[in-house]
PDB file of C-alpha atoms in Angstrom:
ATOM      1  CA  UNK A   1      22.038 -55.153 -16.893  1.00  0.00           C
ATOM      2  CA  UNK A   2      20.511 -56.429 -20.099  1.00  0.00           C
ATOM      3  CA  UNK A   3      20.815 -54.776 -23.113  1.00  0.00           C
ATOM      4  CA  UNK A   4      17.990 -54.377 -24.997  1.00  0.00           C
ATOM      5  CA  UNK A   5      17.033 -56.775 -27.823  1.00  0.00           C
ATOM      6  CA  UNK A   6      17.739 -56.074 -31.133  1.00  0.00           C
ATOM      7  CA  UNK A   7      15.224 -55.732 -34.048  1.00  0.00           C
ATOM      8  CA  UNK A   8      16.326 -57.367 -37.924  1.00  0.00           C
ATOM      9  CA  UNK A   9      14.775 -57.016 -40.916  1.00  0.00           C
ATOM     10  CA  UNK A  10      13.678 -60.072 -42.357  1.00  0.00           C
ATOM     11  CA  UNK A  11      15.216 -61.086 -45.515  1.00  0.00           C
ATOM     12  CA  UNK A  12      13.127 -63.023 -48.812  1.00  0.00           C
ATOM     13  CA  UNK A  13      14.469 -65.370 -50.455  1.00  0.00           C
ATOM     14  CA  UNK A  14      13.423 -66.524 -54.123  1.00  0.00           C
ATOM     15  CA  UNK A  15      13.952 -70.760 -54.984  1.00  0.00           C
ATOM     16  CA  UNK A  16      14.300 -71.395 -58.765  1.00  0.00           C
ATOM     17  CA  UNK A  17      13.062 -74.503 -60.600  1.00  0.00           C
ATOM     18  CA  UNK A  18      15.842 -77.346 -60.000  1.00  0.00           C
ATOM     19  CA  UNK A  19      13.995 -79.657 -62.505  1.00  0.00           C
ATOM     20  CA  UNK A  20      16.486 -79.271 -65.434  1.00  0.00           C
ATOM     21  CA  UNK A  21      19.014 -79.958 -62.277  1.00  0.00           C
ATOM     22  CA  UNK A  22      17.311 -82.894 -60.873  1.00  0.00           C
ATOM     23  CA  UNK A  23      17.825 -83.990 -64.842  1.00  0.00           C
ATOM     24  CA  UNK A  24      20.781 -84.342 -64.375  1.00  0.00           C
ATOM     25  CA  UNK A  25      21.772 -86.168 -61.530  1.00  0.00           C
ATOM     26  CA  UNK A  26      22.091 -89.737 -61.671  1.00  0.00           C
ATOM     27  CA  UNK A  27      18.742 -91.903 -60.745  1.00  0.00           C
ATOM     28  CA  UNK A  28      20.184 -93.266 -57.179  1.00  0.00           C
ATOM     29  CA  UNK A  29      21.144 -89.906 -56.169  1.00  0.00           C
ATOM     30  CA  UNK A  30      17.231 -88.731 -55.870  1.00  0.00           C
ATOM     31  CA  UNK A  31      16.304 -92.221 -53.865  1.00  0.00           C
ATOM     32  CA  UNK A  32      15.820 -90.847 -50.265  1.00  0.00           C
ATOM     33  CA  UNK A  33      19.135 -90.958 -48.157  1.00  0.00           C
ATOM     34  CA  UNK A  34      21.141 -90.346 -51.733  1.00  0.00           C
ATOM     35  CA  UNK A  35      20.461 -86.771 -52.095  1.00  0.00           C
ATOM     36  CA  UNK A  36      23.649 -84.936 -52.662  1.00  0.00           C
ATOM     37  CA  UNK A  37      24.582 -82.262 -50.078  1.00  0.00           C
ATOM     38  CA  UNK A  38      23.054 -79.336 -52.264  1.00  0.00           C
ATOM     39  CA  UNK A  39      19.286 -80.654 -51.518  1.00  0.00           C
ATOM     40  CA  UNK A  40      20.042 -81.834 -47.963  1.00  0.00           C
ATOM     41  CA  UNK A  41      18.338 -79.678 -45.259  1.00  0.00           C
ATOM     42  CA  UNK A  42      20.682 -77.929 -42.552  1.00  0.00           C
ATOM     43  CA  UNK A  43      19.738 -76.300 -39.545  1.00  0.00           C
ATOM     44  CA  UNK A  44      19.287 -72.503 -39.338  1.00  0.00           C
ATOM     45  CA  UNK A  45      21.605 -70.653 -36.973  1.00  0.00           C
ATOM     46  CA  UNK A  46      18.719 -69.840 -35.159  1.00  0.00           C
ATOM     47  CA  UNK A  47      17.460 -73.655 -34.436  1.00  0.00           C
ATOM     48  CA  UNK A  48      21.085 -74.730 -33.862  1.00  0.00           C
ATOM     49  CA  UNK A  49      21.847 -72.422 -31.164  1.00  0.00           C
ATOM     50  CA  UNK A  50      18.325 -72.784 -29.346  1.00  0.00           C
ATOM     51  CA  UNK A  51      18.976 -76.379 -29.372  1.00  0.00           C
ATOM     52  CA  UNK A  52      22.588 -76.380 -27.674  1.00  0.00           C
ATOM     53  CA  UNK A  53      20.957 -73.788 -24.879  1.00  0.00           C
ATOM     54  CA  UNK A  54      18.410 -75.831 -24.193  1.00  0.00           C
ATOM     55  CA  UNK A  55      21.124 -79.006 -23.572  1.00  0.00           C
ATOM     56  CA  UNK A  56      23.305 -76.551 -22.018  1.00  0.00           C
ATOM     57  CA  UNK A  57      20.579 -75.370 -19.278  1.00  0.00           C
ATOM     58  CA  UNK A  58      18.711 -78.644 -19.140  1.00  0.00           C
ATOM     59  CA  UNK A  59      22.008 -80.491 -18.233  1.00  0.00           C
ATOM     60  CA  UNK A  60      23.180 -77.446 -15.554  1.00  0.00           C
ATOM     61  CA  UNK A  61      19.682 -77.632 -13.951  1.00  0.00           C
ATOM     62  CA  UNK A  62      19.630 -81.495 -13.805  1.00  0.00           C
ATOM     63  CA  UNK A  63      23.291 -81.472 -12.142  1.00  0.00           C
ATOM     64  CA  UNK A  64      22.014 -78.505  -9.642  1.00  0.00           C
ATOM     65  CA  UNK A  65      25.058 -76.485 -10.958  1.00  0.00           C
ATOM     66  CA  UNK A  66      25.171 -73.064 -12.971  1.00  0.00           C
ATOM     67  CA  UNK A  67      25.605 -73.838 -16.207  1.00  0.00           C
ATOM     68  CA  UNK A  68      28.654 -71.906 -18.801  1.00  0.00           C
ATOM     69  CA  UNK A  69      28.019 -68.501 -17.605  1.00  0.00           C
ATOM     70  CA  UNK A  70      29.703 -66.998 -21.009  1.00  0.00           C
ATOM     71  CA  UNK A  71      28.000 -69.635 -23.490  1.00  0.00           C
ATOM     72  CA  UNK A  72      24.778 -69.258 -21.890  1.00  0.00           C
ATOM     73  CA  UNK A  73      24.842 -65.290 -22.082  1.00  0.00           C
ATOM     74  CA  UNK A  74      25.664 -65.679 -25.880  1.00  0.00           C
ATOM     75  CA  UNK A  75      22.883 -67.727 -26.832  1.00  0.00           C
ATOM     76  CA  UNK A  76      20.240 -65.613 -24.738  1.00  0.00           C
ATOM     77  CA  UNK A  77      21.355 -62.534 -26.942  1.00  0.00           C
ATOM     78  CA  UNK A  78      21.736 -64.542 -30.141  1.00  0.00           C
ATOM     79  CA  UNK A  79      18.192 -66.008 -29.747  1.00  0.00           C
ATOM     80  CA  UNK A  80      16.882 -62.439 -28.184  1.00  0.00           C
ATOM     81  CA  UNK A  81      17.729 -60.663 -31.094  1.00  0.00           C
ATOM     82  CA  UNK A  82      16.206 -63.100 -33.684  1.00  0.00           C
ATOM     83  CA  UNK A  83      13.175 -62.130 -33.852  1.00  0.00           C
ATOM     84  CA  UNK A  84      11.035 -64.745 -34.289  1.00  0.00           C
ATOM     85  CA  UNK A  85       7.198 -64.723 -34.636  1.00  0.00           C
ATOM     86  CA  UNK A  86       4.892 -64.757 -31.954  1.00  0.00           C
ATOM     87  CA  UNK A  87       2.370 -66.804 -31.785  1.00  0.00           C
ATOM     88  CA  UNK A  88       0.236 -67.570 -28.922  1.00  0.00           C
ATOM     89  CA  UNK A  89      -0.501 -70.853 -29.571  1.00  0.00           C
ATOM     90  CA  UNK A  90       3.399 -72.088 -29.617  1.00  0.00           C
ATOM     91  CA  UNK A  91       3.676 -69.664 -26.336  1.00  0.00           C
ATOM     92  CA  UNK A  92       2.054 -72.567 -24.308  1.00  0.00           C
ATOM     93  CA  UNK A  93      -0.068 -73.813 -21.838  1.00  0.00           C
ATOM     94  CA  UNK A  94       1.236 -75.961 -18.384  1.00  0.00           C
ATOM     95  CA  UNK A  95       4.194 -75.136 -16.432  1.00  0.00           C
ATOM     96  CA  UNK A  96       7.470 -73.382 -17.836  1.00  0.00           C
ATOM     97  CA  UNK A  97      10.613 -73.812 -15.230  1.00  0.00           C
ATOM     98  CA  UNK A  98      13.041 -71.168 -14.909  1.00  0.00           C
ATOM     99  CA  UNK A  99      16.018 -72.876 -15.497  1.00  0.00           C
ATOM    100  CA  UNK A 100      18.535 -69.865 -15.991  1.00  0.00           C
ATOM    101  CA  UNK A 101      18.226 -65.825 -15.387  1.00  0.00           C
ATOM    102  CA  UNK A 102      21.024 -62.721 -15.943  1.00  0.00           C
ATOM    103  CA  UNK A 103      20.662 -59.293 -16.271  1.00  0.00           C
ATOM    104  CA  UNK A 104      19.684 -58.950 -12.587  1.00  0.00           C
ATOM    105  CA  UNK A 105      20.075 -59.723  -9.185  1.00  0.00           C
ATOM    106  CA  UNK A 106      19.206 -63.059  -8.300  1.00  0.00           C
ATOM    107  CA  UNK A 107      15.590 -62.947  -7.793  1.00  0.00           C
ATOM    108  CA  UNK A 108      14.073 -63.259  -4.290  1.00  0.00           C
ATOM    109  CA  UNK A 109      12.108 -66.397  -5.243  1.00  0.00           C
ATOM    110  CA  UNK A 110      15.085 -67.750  -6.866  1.00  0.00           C
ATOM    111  CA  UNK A 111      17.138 -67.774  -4.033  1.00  0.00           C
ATOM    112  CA  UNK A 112      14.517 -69.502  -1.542  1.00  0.00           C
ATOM    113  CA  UNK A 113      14.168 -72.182  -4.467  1.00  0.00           C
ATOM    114  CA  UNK A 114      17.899 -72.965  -4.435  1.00  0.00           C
ATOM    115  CA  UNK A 115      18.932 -72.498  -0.809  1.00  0.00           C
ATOM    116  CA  UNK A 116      21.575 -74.924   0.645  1.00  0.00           C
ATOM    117  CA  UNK A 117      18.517 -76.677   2.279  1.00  0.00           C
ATOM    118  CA  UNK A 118      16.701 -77.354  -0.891  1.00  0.00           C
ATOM    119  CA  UNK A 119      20.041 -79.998  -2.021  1.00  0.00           C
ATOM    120  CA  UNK A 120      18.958 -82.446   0.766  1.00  0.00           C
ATOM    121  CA  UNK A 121      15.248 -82.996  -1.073  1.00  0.00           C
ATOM    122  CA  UNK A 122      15.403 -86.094  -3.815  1.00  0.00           C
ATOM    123  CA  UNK A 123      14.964 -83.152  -7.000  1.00  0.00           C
ATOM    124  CA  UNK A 124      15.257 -79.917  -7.790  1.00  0.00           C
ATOM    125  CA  UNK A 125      12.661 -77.483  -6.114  1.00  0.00           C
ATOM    126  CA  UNK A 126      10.831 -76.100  -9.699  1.00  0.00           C
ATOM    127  CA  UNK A 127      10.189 -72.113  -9.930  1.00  0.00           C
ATOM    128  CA  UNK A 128       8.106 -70.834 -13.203  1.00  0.00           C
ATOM    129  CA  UNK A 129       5.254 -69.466 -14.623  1.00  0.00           C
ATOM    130  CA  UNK A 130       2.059 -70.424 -16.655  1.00  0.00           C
ATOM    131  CA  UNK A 131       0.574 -68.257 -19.205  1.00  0.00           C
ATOM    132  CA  UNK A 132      -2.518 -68.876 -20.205  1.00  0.00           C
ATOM    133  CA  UNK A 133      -4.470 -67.404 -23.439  1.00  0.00           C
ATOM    134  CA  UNK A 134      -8.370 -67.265 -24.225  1.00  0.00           C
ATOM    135  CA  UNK A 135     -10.877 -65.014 -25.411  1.00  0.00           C
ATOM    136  CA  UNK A 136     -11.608 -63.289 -21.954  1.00  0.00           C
ATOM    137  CA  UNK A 137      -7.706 -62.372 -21.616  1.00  0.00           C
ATOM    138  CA  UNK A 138      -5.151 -63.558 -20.241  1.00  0.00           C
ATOM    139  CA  UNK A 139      -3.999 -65.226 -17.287  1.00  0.00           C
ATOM    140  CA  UNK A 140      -0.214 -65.745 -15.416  1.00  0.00           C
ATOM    141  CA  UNK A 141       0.378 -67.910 -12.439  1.00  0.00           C
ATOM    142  CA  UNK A 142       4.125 -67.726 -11.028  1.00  0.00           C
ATOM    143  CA  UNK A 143       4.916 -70.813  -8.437  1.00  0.00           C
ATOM    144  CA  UNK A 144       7.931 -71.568  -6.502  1.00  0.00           C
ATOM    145  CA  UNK A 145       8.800 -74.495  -5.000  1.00  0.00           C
ATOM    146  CA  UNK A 146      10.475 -74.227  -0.942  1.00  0.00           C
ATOM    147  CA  UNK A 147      10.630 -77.390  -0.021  1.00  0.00           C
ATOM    148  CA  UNK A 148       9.300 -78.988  -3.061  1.00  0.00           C
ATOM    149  CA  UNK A 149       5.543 -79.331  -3.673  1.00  0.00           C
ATOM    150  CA  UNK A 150       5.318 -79.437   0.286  1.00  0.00           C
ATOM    151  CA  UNK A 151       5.739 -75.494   0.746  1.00  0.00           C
ATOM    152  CA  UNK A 152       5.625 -73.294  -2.255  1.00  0.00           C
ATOM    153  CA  UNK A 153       3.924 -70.012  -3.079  1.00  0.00           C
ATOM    154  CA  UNK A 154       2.446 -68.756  -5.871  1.00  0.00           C
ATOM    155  CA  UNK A 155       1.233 -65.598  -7.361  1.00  0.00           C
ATOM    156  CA  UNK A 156      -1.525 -65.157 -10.375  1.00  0.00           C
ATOM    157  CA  UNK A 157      -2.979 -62.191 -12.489  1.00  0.00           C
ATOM    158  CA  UNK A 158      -4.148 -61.361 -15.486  1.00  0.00           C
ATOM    159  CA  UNK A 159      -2.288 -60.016 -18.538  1.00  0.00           C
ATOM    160  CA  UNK A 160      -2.813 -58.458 -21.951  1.00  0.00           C
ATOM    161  CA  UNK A 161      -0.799 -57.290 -25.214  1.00  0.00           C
ATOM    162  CA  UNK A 162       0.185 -53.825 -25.492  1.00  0.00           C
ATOM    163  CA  UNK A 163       0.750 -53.569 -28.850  1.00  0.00           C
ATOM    164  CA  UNK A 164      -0.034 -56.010 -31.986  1.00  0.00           C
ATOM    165  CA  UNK A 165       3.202 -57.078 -33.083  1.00  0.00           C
ATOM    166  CA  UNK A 166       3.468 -60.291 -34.547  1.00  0.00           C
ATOM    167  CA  UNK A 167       6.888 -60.478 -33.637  1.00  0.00           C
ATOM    168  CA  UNK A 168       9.369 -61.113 -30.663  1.00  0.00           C
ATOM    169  CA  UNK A 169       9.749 -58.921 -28.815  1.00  0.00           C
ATOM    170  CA  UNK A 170       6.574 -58.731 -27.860  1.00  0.00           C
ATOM    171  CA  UNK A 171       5.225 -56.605 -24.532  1.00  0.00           C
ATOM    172  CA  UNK A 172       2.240 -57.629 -22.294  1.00  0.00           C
ATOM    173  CA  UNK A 173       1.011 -55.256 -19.325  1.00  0.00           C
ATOM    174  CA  UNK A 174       0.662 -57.604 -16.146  1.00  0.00           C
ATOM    175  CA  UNK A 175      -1.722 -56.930 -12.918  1.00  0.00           C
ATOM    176  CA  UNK A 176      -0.885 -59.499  -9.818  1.00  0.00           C
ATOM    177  CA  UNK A 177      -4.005 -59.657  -7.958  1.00  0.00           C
ATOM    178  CA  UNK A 178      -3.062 -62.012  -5.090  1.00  0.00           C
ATOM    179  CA  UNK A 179      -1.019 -65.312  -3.921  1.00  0.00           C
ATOM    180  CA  UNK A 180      -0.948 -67.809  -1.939  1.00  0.00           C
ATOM    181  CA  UNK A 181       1.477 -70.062   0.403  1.00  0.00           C
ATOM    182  CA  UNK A 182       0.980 -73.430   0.604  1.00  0.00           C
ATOM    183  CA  UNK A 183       2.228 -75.623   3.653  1.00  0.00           C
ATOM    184  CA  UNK A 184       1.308 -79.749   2.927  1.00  0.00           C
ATOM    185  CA  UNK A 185      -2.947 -79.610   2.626  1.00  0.00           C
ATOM    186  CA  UNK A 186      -2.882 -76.009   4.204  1.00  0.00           C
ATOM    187  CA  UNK A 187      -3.507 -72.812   1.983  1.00  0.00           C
ATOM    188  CA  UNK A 188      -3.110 -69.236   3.356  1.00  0.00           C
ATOM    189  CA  UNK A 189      -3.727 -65.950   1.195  1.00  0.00           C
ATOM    190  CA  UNK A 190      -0.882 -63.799   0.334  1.00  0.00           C
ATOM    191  CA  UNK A 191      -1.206 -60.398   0.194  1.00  0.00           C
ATOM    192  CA  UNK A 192       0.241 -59.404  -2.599  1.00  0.00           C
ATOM    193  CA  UNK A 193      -0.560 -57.503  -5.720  1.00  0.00           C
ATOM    194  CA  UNK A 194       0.456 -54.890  -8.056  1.00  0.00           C
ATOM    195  CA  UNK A 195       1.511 -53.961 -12.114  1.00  0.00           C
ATOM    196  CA  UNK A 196       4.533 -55.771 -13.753  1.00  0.00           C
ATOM    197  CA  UNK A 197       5.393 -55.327 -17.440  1.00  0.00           C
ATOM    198  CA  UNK A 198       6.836 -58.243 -19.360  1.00  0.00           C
ATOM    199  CA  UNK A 199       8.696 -58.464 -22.879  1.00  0.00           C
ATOM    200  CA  UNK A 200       9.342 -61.576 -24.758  1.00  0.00           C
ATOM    201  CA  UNK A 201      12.396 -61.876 -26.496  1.00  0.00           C
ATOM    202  CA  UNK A 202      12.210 -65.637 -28.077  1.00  0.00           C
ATOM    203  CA  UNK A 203       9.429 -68.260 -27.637  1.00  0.00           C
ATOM    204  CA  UNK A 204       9.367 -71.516 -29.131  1.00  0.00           C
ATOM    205  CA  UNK A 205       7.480 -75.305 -28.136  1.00  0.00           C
ATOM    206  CA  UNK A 206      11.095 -75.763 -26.507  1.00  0.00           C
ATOM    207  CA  UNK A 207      12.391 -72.342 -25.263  1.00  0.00           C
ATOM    208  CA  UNK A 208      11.243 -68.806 -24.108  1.00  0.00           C
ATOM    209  CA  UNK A 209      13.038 -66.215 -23.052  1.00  0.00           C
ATOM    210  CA  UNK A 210      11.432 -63.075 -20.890  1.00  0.00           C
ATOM    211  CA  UNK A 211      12.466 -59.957 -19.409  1.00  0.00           C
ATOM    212  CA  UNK A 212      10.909 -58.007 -16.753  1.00  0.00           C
ATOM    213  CA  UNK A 213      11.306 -54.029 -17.489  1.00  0.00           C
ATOM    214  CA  UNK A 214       9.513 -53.214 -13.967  1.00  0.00           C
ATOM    215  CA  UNK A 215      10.365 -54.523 -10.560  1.00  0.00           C
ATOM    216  CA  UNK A 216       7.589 -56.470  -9.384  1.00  0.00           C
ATOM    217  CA  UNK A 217       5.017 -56.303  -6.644  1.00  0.00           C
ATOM    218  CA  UNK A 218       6.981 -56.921  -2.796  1.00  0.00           C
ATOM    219  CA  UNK A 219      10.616 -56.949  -5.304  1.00  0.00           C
ATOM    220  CA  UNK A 220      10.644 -60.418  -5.741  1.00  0.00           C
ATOM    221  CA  UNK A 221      12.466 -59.391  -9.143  1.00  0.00           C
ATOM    222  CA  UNK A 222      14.029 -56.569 -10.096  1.00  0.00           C
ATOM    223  CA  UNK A 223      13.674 -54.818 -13.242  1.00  0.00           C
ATOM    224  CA  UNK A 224      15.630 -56.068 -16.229  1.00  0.00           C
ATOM    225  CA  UNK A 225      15.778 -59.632 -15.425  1.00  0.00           C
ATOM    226  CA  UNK A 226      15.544 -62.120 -18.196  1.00  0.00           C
ATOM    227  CA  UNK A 227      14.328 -65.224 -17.775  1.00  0.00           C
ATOM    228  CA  UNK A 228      14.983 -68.414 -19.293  1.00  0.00           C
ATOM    229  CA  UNK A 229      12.613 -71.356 -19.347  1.00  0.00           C
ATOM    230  CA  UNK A 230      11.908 -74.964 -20.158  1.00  0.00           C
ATOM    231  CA  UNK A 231       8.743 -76.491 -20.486  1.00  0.00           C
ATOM    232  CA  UNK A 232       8.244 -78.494 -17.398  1.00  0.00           C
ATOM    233  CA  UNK A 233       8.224 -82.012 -18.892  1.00  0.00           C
ATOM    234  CA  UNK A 234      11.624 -81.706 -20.373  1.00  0.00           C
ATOM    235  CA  UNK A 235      13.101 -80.933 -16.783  1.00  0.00           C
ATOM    236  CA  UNK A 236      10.756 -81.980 -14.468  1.00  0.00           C
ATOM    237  CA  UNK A 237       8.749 -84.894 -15.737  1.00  0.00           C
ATOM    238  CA  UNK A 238       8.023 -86.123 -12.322  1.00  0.00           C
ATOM    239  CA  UNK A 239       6.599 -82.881 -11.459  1.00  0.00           C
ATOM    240  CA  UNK A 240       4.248 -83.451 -14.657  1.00  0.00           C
TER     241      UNK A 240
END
């Protein structure tokens, strides 16, 4: 199972003048590019490891092969336990693939995307979610891709915070209120609805991470899976 995210502190940090400093460095040394090492800006931990997880699941999802089960799991809780501010805006419109999940069984829409059938079509079949934020609430829609666009189903709802944090993780109460299954022009109604809850544990404009903590409508997931997700126009641009 997944263990639950961890909450830090944040810490403050206090920059003195450099200008007596800066004095004293030669004149090419503050031309840009000459900078000596103490000025030059590094990566956090943080943006370092979200970067190598998203070239870690990008590249698995690409290749149609599970990525470094051991690597992966350590960035999720690295970046899980981070955090980092949440902010609806960065949270993001359009389509999010799932490109990587743990804590829980392989979901049921998971394994339809991926069956051995789906490695005869041209690309990947693309499973996800949009979230969408305005002033009359929110709305999810979750899609999943059979045979590619072709046959897929999805399954929408609305959504709200439960609390006002401003940080990750951050919990939204879900309500499904129906589906659908789509077969080439056809549409048919699925009957499905019901109450999910959903946590985020690290959102940025490249990467979120979710976690279920209820078992959703029909099981299609069970409780405790985390999601991973890219937005679709860093996996998928032909899909965009």
């Amino acid at each position: 199972g997944s263990s639950a995210p961890i909450r830090s502190m944040g810490c403050l940090c206090m920059l003195r003048p450099a200008s007596a400093l800066l004095l004293l460095l030669p004149a090419t040394s503050l031309r840009v590019g000459g900078l000596p090492k103490l000025f030059q800006r590094t990566a956090s931990p943080v943006t370092a490891r979200e970067a190598a997880l998203v070239s870690l699941l990008s590249d698995a999802f690409s290749a149609r092969e599970p990525p470094n089960e051991a690597a992966a799991v350590a960035a999720v809780r690295d970046l899980s336990s981070a955090c980092v501010p949440f902010d609806a805006a960065r949270f993001g419109d359009g389509l999010w693939i799932t490109v990587y999940t743990c804590g829980a069984e392989t979901p049921r829409w998971q394994r339809l995307a991926q069956s051995r059938a789906s490695r005869l079509l041209p690309s990947p079949n693309v499973a996800g979610q949009r979230y969408s934020f305005s002033d009359d609430g929110g709305r999810v829609l979750n899609y999943a891709e059979l045979v590619g666009a072709a046959l897929h189903i999805t399954a929408g709802g609305a959504f709200e915070a439960v609390d006002a944090a401003q940080r990750c993780p951050k919990d939204f109460s879900v309500q499904i209120d129906g589906g659908t299954v789509c077969v080439g022009g056809l549409t048919l109604a699925l009957p499905i609805s019901g109450p999910g809850y959903l946590r985020v544990l690290y959102t940025s404009p490249a990467i979120r991470i979710l976690t279920s903590l209820t078992r959703s409508p029909d099981r299609w997931e069970d409780a405790g899976l985390v999601a991973v997700q890219l937005p679709a126009e860093r996996v998928a641009p032909d899909w965009v």
